[in-house]
Amino acid sequence: MHALGRFISELMEARSMSRPALERASGLSRQHIHQLLDDRRTSLGRMVDDTTIAGLARAFADIGEGAFIAKAAESMGVPVDRLAAVEIDLDRLSDEALLGILARRLERASSLRAQAANDEPQPLAARRGHKARERLDQEWGDREG
């Protein structure tokens, strides 16, 4: 079994989580979970998609996406032990750059949720963030004026 499958199995075992529980918590299909956990290959041929990573991170919220990405990379033969973490000084980024990063993350999260629900992505204001968006617009409008 590849490193990602072992990692998921270990997490499930530590939490006494069943496959149906993982299916419900992740939003991934039974077949997809079967492929991840019962794959006898020792390496993956390609990187798992964003929906899979997001679903696993949703099911194991305390773990986060980074650990699943690293295990998937390890499963592909990437020497993850030689990777170095890069510290980003967010204070050096402009407000526009930070807002751009936030917008892309919100768009990606919305797209992943919609994809998992087999639904069309909704605009930010249509989701529960309408009031937050109004406050953000007002705050940024006040700073510009």
Short mmCIF file of C-alpha atoms in Angstrom, two decimals:
data_model
loop_
_atom_site.label_atom_id
_atom_site.label_comp_id
_atom_site.label_asym_id
_atom_site.label_seq_id
_atom_site.Cartn_x
_atom_site.Cartn_y
_atom_site.Cartn_z
CA MET A 1 0.00 0.00 0.00
CA HIS A 2 1.24 3.49 -0.81
CA ALA A 3 2.07 6.06 1.89
CA LEU A 4 -1.19 8.00 1.49
CA GLY A 5 -3.30 4.86 1.94
CA ARG A 6 -1.29 3.85 5.01
CA PHE A 7 -1.64 7.34 6.46
CA ILE A 8 -5.43 7.36 5.98
CA SER A 9 -5.71 3.84 7.44
CA GLU A 10 -3.67 4.85 10.50
CA LEU A 11 -5.83 7.93 11.05
CA MET A 12 -9.00 5.87 10.73
CA GLU A 13 -7.69 3.24 13.13
CA ALA A 14 -6.63 5.82 15.71
CA ARG A 15 -10.13 7.32 15.61
CA SER A 16 -11.98 3.99 15.30
CA MET A 17 -13.48 5.39 12.09
CA SER A 18 -15.24 3.08 9.67
CA ARG A 19 -15.22 3.44 5.89
CA PRO A 20 -18.86 4.57 5.82
CA ALA A 21 -18.00 7.21 8.44
CA LEU A 22 -15.08 8.38 6.30
CA GLU A 23 -17.39 8.49 3.29
CA ARG A 24 -19.88 10.70 5.16
CA ALA A 25 -17.24 12.97 6.71
CA SER A 26 -15.21 13.46 3.54
CA GLY A 27 -17.93 13.57 0.91
CA LEU A 28 -15.87 11.14 -1.18
CA SER A 29 -17.56 8.20 -2.85
CA ARG A 30 -17.32 4.64 -1.55
CA GLN A 31 -15.42 3.66 -4.71
CA HIS A 32 -12.93 6.48 -4.27
CA ILE A 33 -12.24 5.51 -0.67
CA HIS A 34 -11.86 1.89 -1.76
CA GLN A 35 -9.29 2.95 -4.37
CA LEU A 36 -7.31 4.92 -1.80
CA LEU A 37 -7.31 2.26 0.90
CA ASP A 38 -7.16 -0.98 -1.07
CA ASP A 39 -4.62 0.01 -3.71
CA ARG A 40 -1.86 -2.61 -3.54
CA ARG A 41 0.63 -0.51 -5.46
CA THR A 42 3.48 0.91 -3.44
CA SER A 43 3.41 4.20 -5.35
CA LEU A 44 0.85 6.43 -7.00
CA GLY A 45 1.14 7.14 -10.71
CA ARG A 46 -0.11 10.71 -10.39
CA MET A 47 -1.06 13.28 -7.79
CA VAL A 48 -4.51 12.94 -6.25
CA ASP A 49 -6.91 15.73 -7.17
CA ASP A 50 -7.85 18.74 -5.04
CA THR A 51 -11.30 17.33 -4.28
CA THR A 52 -9.74 14.25 -2.69
CA ILE A 53 -7.32 16.32 -0.60
CA ALA A 54 -10.12 18.68 0.49
CA GLY A 55 -12.40 15.76 1.38
CA LEU A 56 -9.72 14.05 3.47
CA ALA A 57 -8.90 17.33 5.22
CA ARG A 58 -12.62 17.78 5.94
CA ALA A 59 -12.86 14.28 7.43
CA PHE A 60 -9.72 14.77 9.53
CA ALA A 61 -10.05 18.47 10.30
CA ASP A 62 -7.25 18.46 12.87
CA ILE A 63 -4.76 17.25 10.25
CA GLY A 64 -5.18 19.78 7.44
CA GLU A 65 -4.51 19.56 3.72
CA GLY A 66 -0.73 19.86 3.95
CA ALA A 67 -0.24 16.45 5.53
CA PHE A 68 -2.35 14.74 2.85
CA ILE A 69 -0.52 16.57 0.07
CA ALA A 70 2.83 15.52 1.56
CA LYS A 71 1.74 11.87 1.87
CA ALA A 72 0.43 11.89 -1.71
CA ALA A 73 3.75 13.34 -2.89
CA GLU A 74 5.61 10.71 -0.88
CA SER A 75 3.42 8.06 -2.54
CA MET A 76 4.64 9.35 -5.90
CA GLY A 77 8.28 9.00 -4.91
CA VAL A 78 8.96 12.65 -4.05
CA PRO A 79 11.67 12.81 -1.36
CA VAL A 80 9.54 14.83 1.06
CA ASP A 81 12.15 14.55 3.82
CA ARG A 82 14.39 16.83 1.74
CA LEU A 83 11.74 19.52 1.20
CA ALA A 84 12.22 22.74 3.11
CA ALA A 85 9.45 24.86 4.55
CA VAL A 86 9.37 28.39 3.21
CA GLU A 87 8.42 31.15 5.61
CA ILE A 88 6.43 33.94 4.00
CA ASP A 89 6.52 37.39 5.56
CA LEU A 90 2.92 38.47 5.00
CA ASP A 91 3.70 41.93 6.39
CA ARG A 92 5.74 42.62 3.26
CA LEU A 93 2.81 41.93 0.92
CA SER A 94 0.58 44.75 -0.25
CA ASP A 95 -3.08 44.87 0.73
CA GLU A 96 -3.99 44.12 -2.88
CA ALA A 97 -1.81 41.01 -2.91
CA LEU A 98 -3.31 39.77 0.36
CA LEU A 99 -6.84 40.39 -0.90
CA GLY A 100 -5.96 38.54 -4.10
CA ILE A 101 -4.74 35.55 -2.10
CA LEU A 102 -7.90 35.62 0.02
CA ALA A 103 -10.13 35.89 -3.06
CA ARG A 104 -8.42 32.91 -4.72
CA ARG A 105 -8.73 30.81 -1.54
CA LEU A 106 -12.41 31.67 -1.16
CA GLU A 107 -13.04 30.90 -4.82
CA ARG A 108 -11.18 27.59 -4.57
CA ALA A 109 -13.03 26.57 -1.40
CA SER A 110 -16.35 27.47 -2.98
CA SER A 111 -15.49 25.53 -6.11
CA LEU A 112 -14.42 22.47 -4.13
CA ARG A 113 -17.58 22.53 -2.01
CA ALA A 114 -19.74 22.87 -5.10
CA GLN A 115 -17.84 20.12 -6.88
CA ALA A 116 -18.25 17.81 -3.88
CA ALA A 117 -21.98 18.55 -3.78
CA ASN A 118 -22.29 18.22 -7.58
CA ASP A 119 -23.67 21.73 -7.60
CA GLU A 120 -22.75 24.96 -9.34
CA PRO A 121 -20.47 27.32 -7.39
CA GLN A 122 -22.35 30.16 -5.75
CA PRO A 123 -21.06 33.72 -5.54
CA LEU A 124 -19.63 34.80 -2.21
CA ALA A 125 -22.65 36.95 -1.28
CA ALA A 126 -25.03 34.03 -1.90
CA ARG A 127 -23.24 31.93 0.67
CA ARG A 128 -23.45 32.58 4.39
CA GLY A 129 -20.73 35.22 4.14
CA HIS A 130 -23.04 38.02 2.91
CA LYS A 131 -22.78 40.08 6.12
CA ALA A 132 -19.05 39.48 6.39
CA ARG A 133 -18.61 40.57 2.77
CA GLU A 134 -20.59 43.78 3.46
CA ARG A 135 -18.39 44.55 6.47
CA LEU A 136 -15.24 43.85 4.47
CA ASP A 137 -16.41 46.09 1.62
CA GLN A 138 -17.32 48.83 4.08
CA GLU A 139 -14.00 48.56 5.91
CA TRP A 140 -11.96 48.67 2.72
CA GLY A 141 -14.14 51.46 1.35
CA ASP A 142 -13.49 53.50 4.50
CA ARG A 143 -9.73 53.01 4.13
CA GLU A 144 -9.73 54.16 0.52
CA GLY A 145 -11.82 57.28 1.21
#
